[in-house]
Amino acid sequence: MSWFNGVRGYRSHQTLPELVNSYLKSSDTYIAVTETFYLAHVLILSNYIGKAHELIMALYCRPLNEEQYEPLLKEGVSTPEECLAKEQWGQYRESCRTGWMVEHLSVAKPKDPHIWRETDDPVMLAMCSRLLAKEDNQGEYPSWERMREALAAAMKLYAQPQAPVEEGVDYSSTQVWKSRHSFLLYRRLAIELAIRVGELKVASEILSMALRLDGFGRSSGASLQDFLFVPGIYNVLPLLAEGGKDNNPFFIEEEDANTLVWAIIGAVNWRARRGRQWSLPPREAGWKELLERLADGAWRVNSWEYKRLGFDRAADILFPPATEAEIEAVEKDIGELPADFKKMIRVSNGFRGGWQFLDGGMTGIQSITAKHMTAENCAWSQLQIWNSVRDLIVDHVEYIEGIIKADGREDGDD
């Protein structure tokens, strides 16, 4: 089960097992809490307001790692309503700017913004809509008539064909952005105009268009938070939800939403009551988890030596996995390798230790040159005292996690 996580690209997703594990196993739950707030936003977009509230309240009722959440009110603002209105007007005002269009698109401001009716030029349509919607007086909005005309100009622009964004393309770093409707005229502005003139269905259609064609992007004023910040958007979300994934590609089905909220709140409560947990005893863990725990733990208790050797993070401790072709080539040369040794190198082709840490580490098949060696000198001969390579790795993990549980440092570490 996965959902859009809001932080690493248009198609970036988080999964339920990954988030739950972040709460249970991570030393710092900051990332897990951040990911949970993003999920709450996705739930709101799917019109599960109550479920999002339940999820957020679980975090506030059980703060982890003594985390303090920022208060809503800022200095000089007396009420939440005043703060919200001020911030929303600032967003609206920012959406109406046109100076950047003159500078970057080589277009002059029209003397009469009503000329939008006489042109099909996307840039001019966008500029006219912005000018019609603009209001200079702090906290005030244009007349109903001007907002309706600004919306009409926007809809004329959006009626022109536009292909969906391509995954992996950074439109803000190329000239392509100049042709994207969402850059020329923030869709959140058109959504707000539609809401203010009472066209909730139109607002829903524009929001759906934004999600289907553009996804989310802060450079085009279209982050998930930007959309949810629009005044009156909660009246639009039920209409958007009626179409499910056809209207909103990030939509979460109700059964999945219930499962997500239940599982994450359970993980939050577990972490708050019992602290950090290892998911399984080392002897019961799979190879991938076992080696990741080896690397994470080794870095925690011996990072000073790894850094001295030129490594920057726990992942550097593990070698890349061996390919099947490499395994076949070695076995052709020296005979069949131990079965669990092969299981390990398919995940990680060995690991790095220290001068007197983890027996100096273990290299995989990259160091096997046993064509003319005696059996006792083969690269894996030391493993026989542990019965298997897995026994050796388990012993290392148990040793490291014992240190972490005791004081987090390797013996002799100063």
Tab-separated table of C-alpha atoms in Angstrom:
chain	number	residue	atom	x	y	z
A	1	MET	CA	0.000	0.000	0.000
A	2	SER	CA	1.580	3.293	-1.085
A	3	TRP	CA	0.716	6.965	-1.498
A	4	PHE	CA	2.243	10.200	-2.774
A	5	ASN	CA	4.682	11.481	-0.156
A	6	GLY	CA	4.932	15.087	-1.316
A	7	VAL	CA	8.663	15.564	-1.111
A	8	ARG	CA	10.698	13.868	-3.803
A	9	GLY	CA	9.105	14.360	-7.170
A	10	TYR	CA	5.895	13.951	-9.058
A	11	ARG	CA	5.688	10.146	-8.822
A	12	SER	CA	7.487	9.691	-5.519
A	13	HIS	CA	5.654	7.429	-3.084
A	14	GLN	CA	5.866	6.183	0.478
A	15	THR	CA	4.708	2.748	1.605
A	16	LEU	CA	2.972	1.719	4.807
A	17	PRO	CA	5.676	-0.780	5.911
A	18	GLU	CA	8.408	1.833	5.380
A	19	LEU	CA	6.592	4.478	7.424
A	20	VAL	CA	5.713	2.079	10.235
A	21	ASN	CA	9.328	0.885	10.367
A	22	SER	CA	10.479	4.510	10.556
A	23	TYR	CA	8.442	4.937	13.724
A	24	LEU	CA	9.517	1.655	15.266
A	25	LYS	CA	13.193	1.439	14.309
A	26	SER	CA	14.596	4.912	13.538
A	27	SER	CA	16.653	6.674	16.178
A	28	ASP	CA	15.061	9.976	15.100
A	29	THR	CA	11.362	10.032	14.166
A	30	TYR	CA	11.493	13.473	12.519
A	31	ILE	CA	11.242	12.041	9.000
A	32	ALA	CA	8.404	9.709	9.999
A	33	VAL	CA	6.442	12.599	11.524
A	34	THR	CA	7.045	14.748	8.430
A	35	GLU	CA	5.883	11.927	6.146
A	36	THR	CA	2.762	11.494	8.302
A	37	PHE	CA	1.821	15.149	7.925
A	38	TYR	CA	2.144	14.749	4.136
A	39	LEU	CA	-0.125	11.720	4.312
A	40	ALA	CA	-2.650	13.786	6.281
A	41	HIS	CA	-2.636	16.304	3.414
A	42	VAL	CA	-3.248	13.534	0.876
A	43	LEU	CA	-6.133	12.264	3.014
A	44	ILE	CA	-7.626	15.765	3.085
A	45	LEU	CA	-7.294	15.987	-0.700
A	46	SER	CA	-9.227	12.700	-0.860
A	47	ASN	CA	-11.905	14.321	1.387
A	48	TYR	CA	-11.134	12.259	4.483
A	49	ILE	CA	-11.056	15.263	6.791
A	50	GLY	CA	-11.927	13.283	9.924
A	51	LYS	CA	-9.259	10.659	9.294
A	52	ALA	CA	-6.617	13.324	8.688
A	53	HIS	CA	-7.618	15.048	11.933
A	54	GLU	CA	-7.409	11.749	13.811
A	55	LEU	CA	-3.923	11.117	12.443
A	56	ILE	CA	-2.625	14.589	13.286
A	57	MET	CA	-4.105	14.518	16.782
A	58	ALA	CA	-2.272	11.249	17.460
A	59	LEU	CA	1.014	13.077	16.824
A	60	TYR	CA	0.114	16.052	18.998
A	61	CYS	CA	-1.158	13.871	21.836
A	62	ARG	CA	1.974	11.712	21.822
A	63	PRO	CA	4.950	13.902	20.792
A	64	LEU	CA	8.007	11.745	20.038
A	65	ASN	CA	11.601	12.572	20.933
A	66	GLU	CA	10.375	15.678	22.777
A	67	GLU	CA	9.428	17.243	19.439
A	68	GLN	CA	7.623	20.561	19.654
A	69	TYR	CA	5.301	21.552	16.825
A	70	GLU	CA	5.251	25.153	15.669
A	71	PRO	CA	2.330	27.249	16.983
A	72	LEU	CA	-0.087	28.578	14.415
A	73	LEU	CA	-0.057	32.192	15.575
A	74	LYS	CA	2.783	34.490	14.627
A	75	GLU	CA	3.960	37.557	16.503
A	76	GLY	CA	1.607	40.513	16.102
A	77	VAL	CA	-1.386	38.376	15.033
A	78	SER	CA	-4.177	38.101	17.582
A	79	THR	CA	-6.346	35.213	16.363
A	80	PRO	CA	-6.018	32.111	14.160
A	81	GLU	CA	-8.645	33.573	11.811
A	82	GLU	CA	-6.651	36.785	11.407
A	83	CYS	CA	-3.460	34.846	10.758
A	84	LEU	CA	-5.140	32.609	8.181
A	85	ALA	CA	-6.787	35.505	6.337
A	86	LYS	CA	-3.498	37.406	6.148
A	87	GLU	CA	-1.569	34.422	4.808
A	88	GLN	CA	-4.273	33.551	2.269
A	89	TRP	CA	-4.410	37.108	0.939
A	90	GLY	CA	-0.622	37.024	0.563
A	91	GLN	CA	-0.907	33.843	-1.508
A	92	TYR	CA	-3.613	35.414	-3.660
A	93	ARG	CA	-1.564	38.585	-4.167
A	94	GLU	CA	1.493	36.571	-5.157
A	95	SER	CA	-0.552	34.700	-7.785
A	96	CYS	CA	-1.464	38.011	-9.479
A	97	ARG	CA	2.088	39.270	-10.068
A	98	THR	CA	2.920	40.182	-13.681
A	99	GLY	CA	6.317	41.878	-13.448
A	100	TRP	CA	8.143	38.594	-13.978
A	101	MET	CA	6.199	38.041	-17.213
A	102	VAL	CA	7.439	41.337	-18.628
A	103	GLU	CA	11.003	40.445	-17.646
A	104	HIS	CA	11.163	36.786	-18.691
A	105	LEU	CA	8.570	36.453	-21.457
A	106	SER	CA	9.300	39.686	-23.371
A	107	VAL	CA	5.684	40.795	-23.279
A	108	ALA	CA	4.326	44.250	-22.475
A	109	LYS	CA	1.429	44.803	-20.122
A	110	PRO	CA	-1.728	45.564	-22.126
A	111	LYS	CA	-3.293	48.961	-21.567
A	112	ASP	CA	-6.650	47.239	-21.432
A	113	PRO	CA	-6.759	43.748	-19.840
A	114	HIS	CA	-10.159	43.182	-21.457
A	115	ILE	CA	-8.372	42.392	-24.740
A	116	TRP	CA	-8.234	38.752	-23.631
A	117	ARG	CA	-11.443	38.287	-25.612
A	118	GLU	CA	-9.592	39.142	-28.837
A	119	THR	CA	-6.533	36.905	-28.475
A	120	ASP	CA	-5.589	33.254	-28.181
A	121	ASP	CA	-2.005	33.927	-27.122
A	122	PRO	CA	-1.397	31.915	-23.914
A	123	VAL	CA	0.938	34.481	-22.375
A	124	MET	CA	-1.463	37.366	-22.971
A	125	LEU	CA	-4.442	35.383	-21.687
A	126	ALA	CA	-2.528	34.589	-18.501
A	127	MET	CA	-1.414	38.194	-18.018
A	128	CYS	CA	-4.923	39.574	-18.563
A	129	SER	CA	-6.367	37.127	-16.054
A	130	ARG	CA	-3.755	38.125	-13.477
A	131	LEU	CA	-4.356	41.845	-14.056
A	132	LEU	CA	-8.123	41.480	-13.766
A	133	ALA	CA	-7.766	39.512	-10.533
A	134	LYS	CA	-5.222	41.884	-8.999
A	135	GLU	CA	-6.106	44.054	-5.992
A	136	ASP	CA	-3.533	46.343	-4.367
A	137	ASN	CA	-5.359	47.154	-1.139
A	138	GLN	CA	-4.210	44.923	1.719
A	139	GLY	CA	-6.769	42.257	2.568
A	140	GLU	CA	-9.244	43.286	-0.143
A	141	TYR	CA	-10.374	41.427	-3.264
A	142	PRO	CA	-11.665	42.626	-6.661
A	143	SER	CA	-15.337	43.031	-7.439
A	144	TRP	CA	-17.448	40.006	-8.312
A	145	GLU	CA	-17.551	41.157	-11.963
A	146	ARG	CA	-13.762	41.459	-12.261
A	147	MET	CA	-13.188	38.080	-10.644
A	148	ARG	CA	-15.677	36.442	-13.003
A	149	GLU	CA	-13.963	38.011	-16.015
A	150	ALA	CA	-10.539	36.961	-14.722
A	151	LEU	CA	-11.894	33.416	-14.394
A	152	ALA	CA	-13.253	33.524	-17.950
A	153	ALA	CA	-9.826	34.549	-19.272
A	154	ALA	CA	-8.242	31.716	-17.296
A	155	MET	CA	-10.693	29.158	-18.666
A	156	LYS	CA	-9.968	30.327	-22.217
A	157	LEU	CA	-6.289	29.618	-21.561
A	158	TYR	CA	-6.938	26.251	-19.936
A	159	ALA	CA	-9.214	25.197	-22.812
A	160	GLN	CA	-6.158	25.054	-25.078
A	161	PRO	CA	-4.591	21.567	-25.421
A	162	GLN	CA	-1.887	20.735	-22.893
A	163	ALA	CA	-0.059	17.424	-22.489
A	164	PRO	CA	0.579	16.052	-18.991
A	165	VAL	CA	4.006	16.706	-17.521
A	166	GLU	CA	6.612	14.028	-18.177
A	167	GLU	CA	7.993	12.227	-15.171
A	168	GLY	CA	11.543	13.219	-14.334
A	169	VAL	CA	11.524	16.461	-16.358
A	170	ASP	CA	12.420	19.602	-14.394
A	171	TYR	CA	10.324	22.147	-16.260
A	172	SER	CA	11.519	25.056	-14.132
A	173	SER	CA	15.125	24.611	-15.355
A	174	THR	CA	14.352	24.719	-19.096
A	175	GLN	CA	12.536	26.973	-21.535
A	176	VAL	CA	9.670	24.477	-21.640
A	177	TRP	CA	8.090	26.106	-18.590
A	178	LYS	CA	7.100	29.083	-20.746
A	179	SER	CA	4.506	26.920	-22.484
A	180	ARG	CA	3.029	25.320	-19.357
A	181	HIS	CA	-0.346	26.802	-18.431
A	182	SER	CA	0.311	26.122	-14.751
A	183	PHE	CA	3.399	28.374	-14.837
A	184	LEU	CA	1.784	31.147	-16.868
A	185	LEU	CA	-1.259	31.258	-14.604
A	186	TYR	CA	-1.235	29.460	-11.276
A	187	ARG	CA	-4.188	27.110	-11.236
A	188	ARG	CA	-4.704	27.861	-7.560
A	189	LEU	CA	-5.624	31.440	-8.560
A	190	ALA	CA	-8.281	30.209	-10.981
A	191	ILE	CA	-9.577	27.797	-8.327
A	192	GLU	CA	-9.949	30.631	-5.823
A	193	LEU	CA	-11.660	32.865	-8.386
A	194	ALA	CA	-14.164	30.104	-9.171
A	195	ILE	CA	-14.880	29.586	-5.464
A	196	ARG	CA	-15.362	33.310	-4.848
A	197	VAL	CA	-17.908	33.655	-7.664
A	198	GLY	CA	-19.779	30.548	-6.508
A	199	GLU	CA	-18.647	28.150	-9.258
A	200	LEU	CA	-17.653	25.202	-7.085
A	201	LYS	CA	-18.020	22.668	-9.891
A	202	VAL	CA	-15.692	24.734	-12.065
A	203	ALA	CA	-13.231	24.960	-9.171
A	204	SER	CA	-13.330	21.163	-8.871
A	205	GLU	CA	-12.665	20.775	-12.603
A	206	ILE	CA	-9.683	23.137	-12.465
A	207	LEU	CA	-8.238	21.306	-9.456
A	208	SER	CA	-8.699	17.975	-11.221
A	209	MET	CA	-6.985	19.385	-14.307
A	210	ALA	CA	-4.079	20.546	-12.164
A	211	LEU	CA	-3.653	17.140	-10.533
A	212	ARG	CA	-3.951	15.176	-13.785
A	213	LEU	CA	-1.823	17.407	-16.025
A	214	ASP	CA	0.695	18.971	-13.668
A	215	GLY	CA	0.889	17.077	-10.397
A	216	PHE	CA	2.499	19.106	-7.647
A	217	GLY	CA	5.255	21.690	-7.952
A	218	ARG	CA	6.142	24.623	-5.736
A	219	SER	CA	7.761	26.544	-8.603
A	220	SER	CA	4.340	26.745	-10.280
A	221	GLY	CA	2.506	27.594	-7.070
A	222	ALA	CA	1.062	24.100	-7.019
A	223	SER	CA	2.336	22.240	-3.993
A	224	LEU	CA	-0.254	20.128	-2.214
A	225	GLN	CA	-0.201	22.601	0.669
A	226	ASP	CA	-0.813	25.493	-1.755
A	227	PHE	CA	-4.024	23.898	-3.015
A	228	LEU	CA	-5.273	23.062	0.478
A	229	PHE	CA	-4.583	26.652	1.574
A	230	VAL	CA	-7.055	28.178	-0.904
A	231	PRO	CA	-10.050	29.756	0.921
A	232	GLY	CA	-13.168	27.623	0.531
A	233	ILE	CA	-11.311	24.584	-0.841
A	234	TYR	CA	-13.044	22.282	1.646
A	235	ASN	CA	-16.313	22.955	-0.189
A	236	VAL	CA	-14.670	21.752	-3.407
A	237	LEU	CA	-13.079	18.539	-2.132
A	238	PRO	CA	-16.347	16.527	-1.939
A	239	LEU	CA	-16.968	17.276	-5.624
A	240	LEU	CA	-13.419	16.248	-6.513
A	241	ALA	CA	-13.759	13.007	-4.528
A	242	GLU	CA	-16.887	11.968	-6.444
A	243	GLY	CA	-14.715	10.976	-9.399
A	244	GLY	CA	-12.145	9.028	-7.360
A	245	LYS	CA	-8.876	8.456	-9.211
A	246	ASP	CA	-10.398	9.696	-12.474
A	247	ASN	CA	-10.493	13.173	-10.953
A	248	ASN	CA	-7.561	12.843	-8.576
A	249	PRO	CA	-4.705	10.441	-9.429
A	250	PHE	CA	-3.525	10.723	-5.808
A	251	PHE	CA	-6.899	9.619	-4.413
A	252	ILE	CA	-6.860	7.047	-1.590
A	253	GLU	CA	-9.724	4.560	-1.368
A	254	GLU	CA	-11.681	4.609	1.894
A	255	GLU	CA	-10.702	1.095	2.970
A	256	ASP	CA	-7.040	1.908	2.379
A	257	ALA	CA	-7.414	5.188	4.271
A	258	ASN	CA	-8.834	3.341	7.285
A	259	THR	CA	-5.963	0.843	7.204
A	260	LEU	CA	-3.329	3.566	6.918
A	261	VAL	CA	-4.660	5.618	9.809
A	262	TRP	CA	-5.119	2.575	12.051
A	263	ALA	CA	-1.628	1.207	11.365
A	264	ILE	CA	0.213	4.511	11.720
A	265	ILE	CA	-1.547	5.504	14.940
A	266	GLY	CA	-0.677	2.052	16.266
A	267	ALA	CA	2.985	2.620	15.377
A	268	VAL	CA	2.964	6.070	17.016
A	269	ASN	CA	1.445	4.671	20.215
A	270	TRP	CA	3.884	1.744	20.255
A	271	ARG	CA	6.892	4.053	19.862
A	272	ALA	CA	5.599	6.435	22.536
A	273	ARG	CA	5.055	3.602	25.054
A	274	ARG	CA	8.004	1.309	24.345
A	275	GLY	CA	10.611	3.381	22.554
A	276	ARG	CA	12.713	2.275	19.616
A	277	GLN	CA	12.257	-1.351	18.537
A	278	TRP	CA	14.182	-3.750	16.361
A	279	SER	CA	11.642	-5.507	14.177
A	280	LEU	CA	13.048	-9.054	14.617
A	281	PRO	CA	15.834	-10.815	16.493
A	282	PRO	CA	18.871	-10.974	14.173
A	283	ARG	CA	18.533	-14.741	13.692
A	284	GLU	CA	14.993	-14.285	12.349
A	285	ALA	CA	15.709	-11.334	10.054
A	286	GLY	CA	15.999	-11.692	6.286
A	287	TRP	CA	19.311	-11.087	4.543
A	288	LYS	CA	18.503	-7.540	3.427
A	289	GLU	CA	17.385	-6.409	6.883
A	290	LEU	CA	20.264	-8.225	8.560
A	291	LEU	CA	22.913	-6.511	6.429
A	292	GLU	CA	21.233	-3.109	6.727
A	293	ARG	CA	21.214	-3.488	10.501
A	294	LEU	CA	24.870	-4.485	10.390
A	295	ALA	CA	25.743	-1.340	8.421
A	296	ASP	CA	23.537	1.018	10.457
A	297	GLY	CA	24.825	-0.323	13.752
A	298	ALA	CA	28.464	-0.391	12.649
A	299	TRP	CA	28.224	3.239	11.615
A	300	ARG	CA	26.708	4.263	14.936
A	301	VAL	CA	29.418	2.667	17.075
A	302	ASN	CA	32.456	3.087	14.803
A	303	SER	CA	31.753	6.043	12.491
A	304	TRP	CA	34.954	7.817	13.569
A	305	GLU	CA	37.079	5.105	11.952
A	306	TYR	CA	34.903	4.816	8.852
A	307	LYS	CA	35.124	8.588	8.343
A	308	ARG	CA	38.895	8.393	8.703
A	309	LEU	CA	38.870	5.790	5.930
A	310	GLY	CA	36.936	8.195	3.703
A	311	PHE	CA	33.371	6.927	4.068
A	312	ASP	CA	30.441	9.281	4.657
A	313	ARG	CA	27.440	7.160	5.631
A	314	ALA	CA	26.269	3.756	6.787
A	315	ALA	CA	25.407	2.610	3.259
A	316	ASP	CA	29.100	2.899	2.296
A	317	ILE	CA	29.919	0.032	4.657
A	318	LEU	CA	28.210	-2.494	2.371
A	319	PHE	CA	29.674	-3.480	-0.993
A	320	PRO	CA	27.330	-3.544	-4.024
A	321	PRO	CA	25.711	-6.940	-4.708
A	322	ALA	CA	27.442	-9.434	-6.952
A	323	THR	CA	25.861	-10.232	-10.301
A	324	GLU	CA	24.880	-13.734	-11.346
A	325	ALA	CA	27.489	-13.549	-14.093
A	326	GLU	CA	30.214	-12.782	-11.540
A	327	ILE	CA	29.087	-15.646	-9.315
A	328	GLU	CA	29.065	-18.092	-12.235
A	329	ALA	CA	32.548	-16.990	-13.311
A	330	VAL	CA	34.019	-17.577	-9.838
A	331	GLU	CA	32.307	-20.953	-9.439
A	332	LYS	CA	33.593	-22.024	-12.839
A	333	ASP	CA	37.077	-21.258	-11.599
A	334	ILE	CA	37.036	-22.678	-8.056
A	335	GLY	CA	33.867	-24.719	-7.699
A	336	GLU	CA	30.544	-24.113	-5.985
A	337	LEU	CA	30.449	-21.475	-3.258
A	338	PRO	CA	28.667	-22.049	0.085
A	339	ALA	CA	24.909	-21.578	-0.345
A	340	ASP	CA	24.388	-18.881	2.287
A	341	PHE	CA	27.555	-17.073	1.162
A	342	LYS	CA	25.887	-16.727	-2.235
A	343	LYS	CA	22.696	-15.466	-0.587
A	344	MET	CA	24.709	-12.760	1.140
A	345	ILE	CA	26.644	-11.571	-1.892
A	346	ARG	CA	23.442	-11.300	-3.922
A	347	VAL	CA	22.416	-8.607	-1.397
A	348	SER	CA	25.841	-7.198	-0.549
A	349	ASN	CA	29.179	-8.475	-1.799
A	350	GLY	CA	30.732	-8.177	1.645
A	351	PHE	CA	31.137	-5.389	4.187
A	352	ARG	CA	33.867	-3.114	5.510
A	353	GLY	CA	35.121	-3.355	9.064
A	354	GLY	CA	37.850	-1.486	10.915
A	355	TRP	CA	41.375	-2.166	12.109
A	356	GLN	CA	40.051	-4.205	15.041
A	357	PHE	CA	36.338	-3.889	14.335
A	358	LEU	CA	34.171	-6.673	12.860
A	359	ASP	CA	37.334	-8.712	12.178
A	360	GLY	CA	38.323	-6.151	9.580
A	361	GLY	CA	35.206	-6.809	7.523
A	362	MET	CA	34.530	-9.371	4.839
A	363	THR	CA	35.066	-9.128	1.114
A	364	GLY	CA	32.935	-11.162	-1.231
A	365	ILE	CA	33.866	-12.791	-4.499
A	366	GLN	CA	35.878	-9.750	-5.601
A	367	SER	CA	38.821	-11.058	-3.543
A	368	ILE	CA	38.534	-14.779	-4.265
A	369	THR	CA	41.588	-16.032	-6.153
A	370	ALA	CA	41.585	-19.631	-4.986
A	371	LYS	CA	42.455	-21.413	-8.222
A	372	HIS	CA	45.729	-22.726	-6.780
A	373	MET	CA	45.000	-22.280	-3.050
A	374	THR	CA	44.644	-24.974	-0.482
A	375	ALA	CA	41.205	-25.311	1.082
A	376	GLU	CA	42.297	-23.878	4.414
A	377	ASN	CA	43.385	-20.632	2.723
A	378	CYS	CA	40.189	-19.996	0.772
A	379	ALA	CA	38.517	-16.657	1.424
A	380	TRP	CA	35.617	-18.205	3.329
A	381	SER	CA	37.577	-20.729	5.396
A	382	GLN	CA	37.213	-18.610	8.573
A	383	LEU	CA	33.439	-18.945	8.295
A	384	GLN	CA	33.525	-22.638	9.102
A	385	ILE	CA	34.028	-21.948	12.804
A	386	TRP	CA	30.571	-20.319	12.725
A	387	ASN	CA	29.026	-23.158	10.674
A	388	SER	CA	27.914	-20.606	8.052
A	389	VAL	CA	28.435	-17.061	6.854
A	390	ARG	CA	25.004	-16.216	8.207
A	391	ASP	CA	26.050	-17.263	11.720
A	392	LEU	CA	28.990	-14.880	11.479
A	393	ILE	CA	26.826	-11.944	10.340
A	394	VAL	CA	24.228	-12.656	13.026
A	395	ASP	CA	26.983	-12.704	15.642
A	396	HIS	CA	28.258	-9.321	14.398
A	397	VAL	CA	24.763	-7.804	14.477
A	398	GLU	CA	24.049	-9.126	17.974
A	399	TYR	CA	27.398	-7.755	19.134
A	400	ILE	CA	26.779	-4.306	17.615
A	401	GLU	CA	23.201	-4.005	18.828
A	402	GLY	CA	24.338	-5.038	22.288
A	403	ILE	CA	26.787	-2.130	22.290
A	404	ILE	CA	24.093	0.260	21.096
A	405	LYS	CA	21.709	-0.880	23.789
A	406	ALA	CA	24.396	-0.450	26.443
A	407	ASP	CA	25.957	2.897	25.589
A	408	GLY	CA	26.130	3.374	21.822
A	409	ARG	CA	29.926	3.153	21.621
A	410	GLU	CA	32.518	0.586	20.600
A	411	ASP	CA	34.936	-0.658	23.265
A	412	GLY	CA	37.983	1.575	23.254
A	413	ASP	CA	36.264	4.359	21.314
A	414	ASP	CA	37.381	7.695	22.696
